[in-house]
XYZ file of C-alpha atoms in Angstrom:
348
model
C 33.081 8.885 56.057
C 30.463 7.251 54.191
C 28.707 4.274 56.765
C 26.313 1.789 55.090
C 23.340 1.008 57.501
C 21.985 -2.567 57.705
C 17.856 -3.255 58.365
C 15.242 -0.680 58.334
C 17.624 2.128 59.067
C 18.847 1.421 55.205
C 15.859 2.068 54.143
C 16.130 5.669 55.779
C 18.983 6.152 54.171
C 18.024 5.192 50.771
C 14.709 7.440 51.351
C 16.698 10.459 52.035
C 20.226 9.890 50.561
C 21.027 12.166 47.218
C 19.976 10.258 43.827
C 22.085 10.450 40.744
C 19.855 11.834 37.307
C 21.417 10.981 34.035
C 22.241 13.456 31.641
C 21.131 11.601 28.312
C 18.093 12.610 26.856
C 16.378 11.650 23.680
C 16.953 14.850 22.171
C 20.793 13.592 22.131
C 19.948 10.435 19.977
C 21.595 10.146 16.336
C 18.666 11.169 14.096
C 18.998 9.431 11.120
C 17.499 9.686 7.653
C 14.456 8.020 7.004
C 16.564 5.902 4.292
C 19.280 4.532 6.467
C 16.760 4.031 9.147
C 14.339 1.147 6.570
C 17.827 0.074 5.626
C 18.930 -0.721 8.937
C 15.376 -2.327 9.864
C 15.508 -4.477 6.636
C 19.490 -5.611 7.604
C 18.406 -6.529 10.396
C 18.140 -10.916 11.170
C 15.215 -12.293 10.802
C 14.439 -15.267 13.090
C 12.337 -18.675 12.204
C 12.618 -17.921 8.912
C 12.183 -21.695 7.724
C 8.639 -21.705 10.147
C 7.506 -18.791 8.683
C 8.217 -19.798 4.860
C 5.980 -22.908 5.946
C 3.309 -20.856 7.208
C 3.002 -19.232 4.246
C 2.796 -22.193 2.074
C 0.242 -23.666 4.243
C -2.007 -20.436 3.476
C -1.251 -20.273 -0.228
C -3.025 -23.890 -0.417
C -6.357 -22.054 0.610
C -6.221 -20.295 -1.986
C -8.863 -22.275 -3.977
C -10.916 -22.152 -0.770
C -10.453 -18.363 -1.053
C -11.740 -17.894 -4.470
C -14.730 -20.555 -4.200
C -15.956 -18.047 -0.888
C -15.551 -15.122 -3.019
C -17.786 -16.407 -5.697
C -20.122 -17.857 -3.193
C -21.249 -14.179 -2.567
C -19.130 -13.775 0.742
C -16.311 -11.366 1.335
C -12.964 -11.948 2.901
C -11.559 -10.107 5.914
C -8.215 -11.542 7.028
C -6.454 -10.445 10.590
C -4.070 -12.028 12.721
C -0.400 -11.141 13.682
C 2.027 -10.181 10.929
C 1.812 -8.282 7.879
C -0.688 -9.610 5.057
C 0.011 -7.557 2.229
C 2.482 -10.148 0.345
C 0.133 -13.275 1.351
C -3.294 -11.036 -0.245
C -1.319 -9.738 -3.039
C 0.413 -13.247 -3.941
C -3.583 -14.414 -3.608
C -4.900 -11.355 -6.050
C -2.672 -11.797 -8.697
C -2.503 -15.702 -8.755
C -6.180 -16.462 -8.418
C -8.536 -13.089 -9.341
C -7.605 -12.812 -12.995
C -10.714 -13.147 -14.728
C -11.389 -9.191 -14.122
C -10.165 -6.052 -13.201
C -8.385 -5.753 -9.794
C -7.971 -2.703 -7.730
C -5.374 -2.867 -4.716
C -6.105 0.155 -2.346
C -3.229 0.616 0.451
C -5.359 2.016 3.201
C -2.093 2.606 5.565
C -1.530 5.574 2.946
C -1.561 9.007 4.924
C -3.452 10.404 2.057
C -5.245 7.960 1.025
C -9.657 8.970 0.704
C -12.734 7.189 -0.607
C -12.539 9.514 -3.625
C -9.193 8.243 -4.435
C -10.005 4.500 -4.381
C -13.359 5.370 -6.519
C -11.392 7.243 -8.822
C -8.986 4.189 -9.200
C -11.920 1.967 -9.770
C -13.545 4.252 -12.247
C -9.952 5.194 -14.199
C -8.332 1.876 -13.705
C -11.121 -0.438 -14.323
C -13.841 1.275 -16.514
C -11.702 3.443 -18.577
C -13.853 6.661 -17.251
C -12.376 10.098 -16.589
C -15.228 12.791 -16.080
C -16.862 13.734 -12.838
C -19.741 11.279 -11.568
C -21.220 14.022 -8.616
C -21.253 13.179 -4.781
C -19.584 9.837 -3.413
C -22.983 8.113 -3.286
C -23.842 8.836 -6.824
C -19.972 7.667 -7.607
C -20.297 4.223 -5.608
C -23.749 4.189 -7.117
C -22.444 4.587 -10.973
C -19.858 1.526 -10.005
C -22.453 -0.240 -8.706
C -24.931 0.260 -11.723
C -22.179 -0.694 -14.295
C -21.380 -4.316 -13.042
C -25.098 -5.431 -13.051
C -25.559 -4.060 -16.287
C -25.611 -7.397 -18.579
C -23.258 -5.247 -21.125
C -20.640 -5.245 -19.219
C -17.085 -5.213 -20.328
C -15.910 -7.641 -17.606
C -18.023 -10.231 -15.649
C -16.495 -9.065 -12.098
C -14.385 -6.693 -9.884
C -11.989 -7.774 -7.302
C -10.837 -4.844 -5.093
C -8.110 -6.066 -2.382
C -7.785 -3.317 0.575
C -4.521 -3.256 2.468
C -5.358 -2.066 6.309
C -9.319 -1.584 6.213
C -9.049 -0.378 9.556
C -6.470 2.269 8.151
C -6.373 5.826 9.931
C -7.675 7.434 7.214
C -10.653 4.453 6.207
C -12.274 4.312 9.824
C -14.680 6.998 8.938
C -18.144 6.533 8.235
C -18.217 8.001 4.687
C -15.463 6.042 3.884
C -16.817 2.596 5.855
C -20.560 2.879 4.003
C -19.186 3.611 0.763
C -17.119 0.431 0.552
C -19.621 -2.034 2.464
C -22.523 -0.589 -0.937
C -19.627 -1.511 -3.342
C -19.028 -4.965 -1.417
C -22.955 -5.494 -1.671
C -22.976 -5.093 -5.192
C -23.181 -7.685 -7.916
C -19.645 -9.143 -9.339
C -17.993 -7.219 -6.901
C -15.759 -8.963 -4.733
C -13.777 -7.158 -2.023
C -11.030 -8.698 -0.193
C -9.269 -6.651 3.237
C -6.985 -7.188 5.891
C -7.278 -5.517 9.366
C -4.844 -5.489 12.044
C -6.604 -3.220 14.883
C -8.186 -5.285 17.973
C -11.323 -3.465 17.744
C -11.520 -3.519 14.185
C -15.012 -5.161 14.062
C -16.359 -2.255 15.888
C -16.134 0.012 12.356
C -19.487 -1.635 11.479
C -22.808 -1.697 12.630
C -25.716 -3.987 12.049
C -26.468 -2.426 8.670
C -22.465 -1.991 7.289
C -21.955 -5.687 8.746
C -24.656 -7.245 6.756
C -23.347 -5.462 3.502
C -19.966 -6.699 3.861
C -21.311 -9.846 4.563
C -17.698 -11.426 5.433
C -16.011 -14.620 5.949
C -13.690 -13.987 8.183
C -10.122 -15.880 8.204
C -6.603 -15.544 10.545
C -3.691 -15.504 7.927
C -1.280 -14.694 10.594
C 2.054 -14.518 8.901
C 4.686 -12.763 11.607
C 5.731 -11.077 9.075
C 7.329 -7.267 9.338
C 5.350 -4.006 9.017
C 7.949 -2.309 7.149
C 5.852 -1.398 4.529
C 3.028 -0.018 6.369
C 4.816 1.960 9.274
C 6.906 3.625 6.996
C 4.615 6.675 7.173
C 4.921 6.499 10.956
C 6.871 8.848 12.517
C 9.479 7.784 14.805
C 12.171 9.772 17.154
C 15.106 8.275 15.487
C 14.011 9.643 11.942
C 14.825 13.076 10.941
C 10.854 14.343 10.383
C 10.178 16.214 7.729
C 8.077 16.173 4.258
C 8.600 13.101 2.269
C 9.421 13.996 -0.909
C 11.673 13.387 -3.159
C 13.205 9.840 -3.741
C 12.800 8.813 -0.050
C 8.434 9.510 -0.671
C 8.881 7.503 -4.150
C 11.056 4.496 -2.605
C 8.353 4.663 0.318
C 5.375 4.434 -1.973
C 7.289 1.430 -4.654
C 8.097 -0.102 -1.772
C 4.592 -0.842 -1.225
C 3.552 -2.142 -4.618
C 3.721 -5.116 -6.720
C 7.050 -6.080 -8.402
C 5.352 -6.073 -12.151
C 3.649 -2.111 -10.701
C 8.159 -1.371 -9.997
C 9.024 -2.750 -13.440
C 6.482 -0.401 -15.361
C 8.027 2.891 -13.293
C 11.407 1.519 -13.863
C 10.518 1.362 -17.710
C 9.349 5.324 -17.992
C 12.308 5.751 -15.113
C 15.322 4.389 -17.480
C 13.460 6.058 -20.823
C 13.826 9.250 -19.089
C 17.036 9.498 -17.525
C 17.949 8.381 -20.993
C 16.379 11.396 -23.102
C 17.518 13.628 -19.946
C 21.433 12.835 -20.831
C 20.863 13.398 -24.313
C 18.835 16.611 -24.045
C 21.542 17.384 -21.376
C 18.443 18.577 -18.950
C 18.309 20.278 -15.777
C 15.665 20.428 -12.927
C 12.334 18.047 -12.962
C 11.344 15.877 -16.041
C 8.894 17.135 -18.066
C 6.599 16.121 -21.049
C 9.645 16.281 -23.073
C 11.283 13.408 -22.064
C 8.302 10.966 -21.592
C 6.819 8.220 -23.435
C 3.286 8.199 -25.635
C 0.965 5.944 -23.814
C 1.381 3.525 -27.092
C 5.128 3.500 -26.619
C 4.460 2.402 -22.968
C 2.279 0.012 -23.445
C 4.574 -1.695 -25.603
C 7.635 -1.691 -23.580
C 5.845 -3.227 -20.541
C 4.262 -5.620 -23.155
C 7.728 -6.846 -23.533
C 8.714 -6.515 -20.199
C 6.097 -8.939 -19.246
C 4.870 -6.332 -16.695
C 1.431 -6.212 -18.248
C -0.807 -8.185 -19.992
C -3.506 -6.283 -20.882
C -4.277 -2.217 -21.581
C -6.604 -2.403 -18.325
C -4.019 -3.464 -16.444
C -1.283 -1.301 -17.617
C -3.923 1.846 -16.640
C -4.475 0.277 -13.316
C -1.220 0.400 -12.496
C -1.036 4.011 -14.058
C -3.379 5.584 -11.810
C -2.088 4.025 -8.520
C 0.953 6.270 -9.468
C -0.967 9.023 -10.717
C -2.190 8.754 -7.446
C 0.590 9.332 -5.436
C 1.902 11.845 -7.885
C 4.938 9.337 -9.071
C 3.822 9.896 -12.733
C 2.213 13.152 -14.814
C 0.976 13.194 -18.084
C 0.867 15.993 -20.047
C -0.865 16.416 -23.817
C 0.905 17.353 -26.807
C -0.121 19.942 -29.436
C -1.442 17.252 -31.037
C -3.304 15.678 -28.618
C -1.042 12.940 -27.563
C -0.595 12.116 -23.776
C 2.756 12.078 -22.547
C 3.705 10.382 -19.715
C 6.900 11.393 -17.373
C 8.394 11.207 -13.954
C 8.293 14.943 -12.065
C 12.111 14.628 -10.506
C 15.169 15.162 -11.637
C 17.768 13.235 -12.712
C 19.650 12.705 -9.606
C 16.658 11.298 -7.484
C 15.917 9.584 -10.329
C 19.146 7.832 -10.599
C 19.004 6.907 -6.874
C 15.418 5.394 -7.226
C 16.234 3.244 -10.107
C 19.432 2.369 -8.239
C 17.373 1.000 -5.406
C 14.926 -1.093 -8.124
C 17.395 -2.536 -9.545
């Protein structure tokens, strides 16, 4: 018979008495699919809804402020709890409109400095061809917006997560403070490390030359830590229509209406051509016949900003064009038809 002591001989007993080990582990957790897993995040209740709403009209009336710094020859940094990508992009395409703008999503896994110069050089200045070494690159950028024959009078680039994984480097960290120092260049970033400051020194610092603002928002990091890998998602390459919805998740609503366009075009000419496997150049649109469906779609305004959006998903591999025998540049989605039915699904 079992006796309970009382007083320090408890203790004793405690010390040397059998202890009881569960048998649950981790490994014996549902893994789910990365889909159901962002579905269940998204479904789940948000509180102070109403408080946060306000707090993000209260930072929407800086924008003004925002713009006048920017011209001023200052750039913005922004920090503080919350994700900022809505508030920054809301900013970008309500105020910056009087030149080309270049979002960069530094939380991307893949993202690299060549990537967001070859966005910049594609997107904004029309140019293809190799331009050499980074430096000569940021250098060729630089050149061509103090050049008084200019196409546009400035360049706004916003950067999602300076202090990305992949952006801490120094290659990556000089490049971007030269283009910030450059003439009609304006660069606006968020950062959400602690130690985030400690990317620059005296040199990078002076180049960036911020102004630096809290635009704390509480809201989610869905968006960003959707790359992140987490015990309760089944790990793996993401490919397919979970990669896509990953990456569209991520961009601007008028960026998800100009895939949806080439999307619903394709699954289209893929039901009448009865085709099988990945799209190809045979079911995609002429970049005229693009142009003027987002035209109408109000997606785009102008051709610059229908090939910015272009080569954020040439980017990521969302879109490939292919030329004709005549020279013509198709563009199409590489998946097939079912993925492609689920990802328009989710846009719509």
């Amino acid at each position: 018979m079992f006796v309970e002591q009382e007083g320090y001989e408890r203790y004793f007993q405690d010390l040397h008495g059998s202890s009881k080990t569960s048998n649950n582990t981790l490994s014996k957790l549902q893994v789910l699919e990365p889909q159901e897993f962002h579905h269940i995040l998204q479904a789940a209740p948000k509180k102070h809804q109403e408080e946060i709403a306000v707090l993000s009209e209260m930072h929407k009336q800086h924008f003004p402020q925002w713009f006048f710094e920017l011209h001023s020859g200052f750039n913005l940094a922004f920090y503080g709890y919350g994700s900022k990508r809505n508030l920054l992009n809301e900013f970008a395409q309500s105020a910056l409109t009087d030149g080309p703008l270049i979002v960069v999503n530094g939380f991307f896994p893949s993202i690299s400095i060549k990537d967001i110069l070859l966005k910049i050089t594609a997107g904004a200045l029309g140019t293809t061809g190799s331009t050499g070494s980074i430096q000569d690159h940021v250098q060729f950028i630089c050149d061509y917006f103090a050049s008084e024959d200019r196409d546009y009078e400035s360049l706004y680039i916003v950067v999602h997560n300076l202090d990305g994984p992949n952006l801490r480097n120094e290659r990556t960290q000089t490049a971007l403070s030269m283009l910030a120092n450059a003439n009609n260049i304006h660069l606006v970033a968020s950062v959400d490390h602690l130690n985030a400051g400690l990317l620059w020194d005296n040199v990078k610092a002076t180049r960036f030359n911020w102004i630096w603002h809290d635009a704390t928002t509480f809201d989610d990091y869905l968006v960003e830590t959707s790359f992140e890998n987490s015990l309760l998602v089944r790990t793996g390459e993401l490919g397919g229509a979970r990669g896509a919805k990953f990456v569209l998740d991520s961009l601007t609503s008028n960026a998800r209406g100009v895939f949806k366009i080439l999307a619903e075009h394709q699954l289209m000419e893929m039901g009448i051509q009865n085709m099988e496997g990945r799209g190809n150049e045979t079911v995609g649109l002429t970049y005229s016949q693009y142009y003027q469906k987002c035209r109408e779609g109000f997606f785009v305004s102008s051709d610059l900003a229908l090939r910015t959006e272009l080569t954020e998903f040439r980017d990521h591999k969302l879109i490939s064009t292919k030329k004709n025998l005549d020279g013509t540049e198709l563009f199409f989605i590489p998946l097939d038809q079912s993925t492609l039915v689920s990802i328009v699904e989710e846009l719509n």
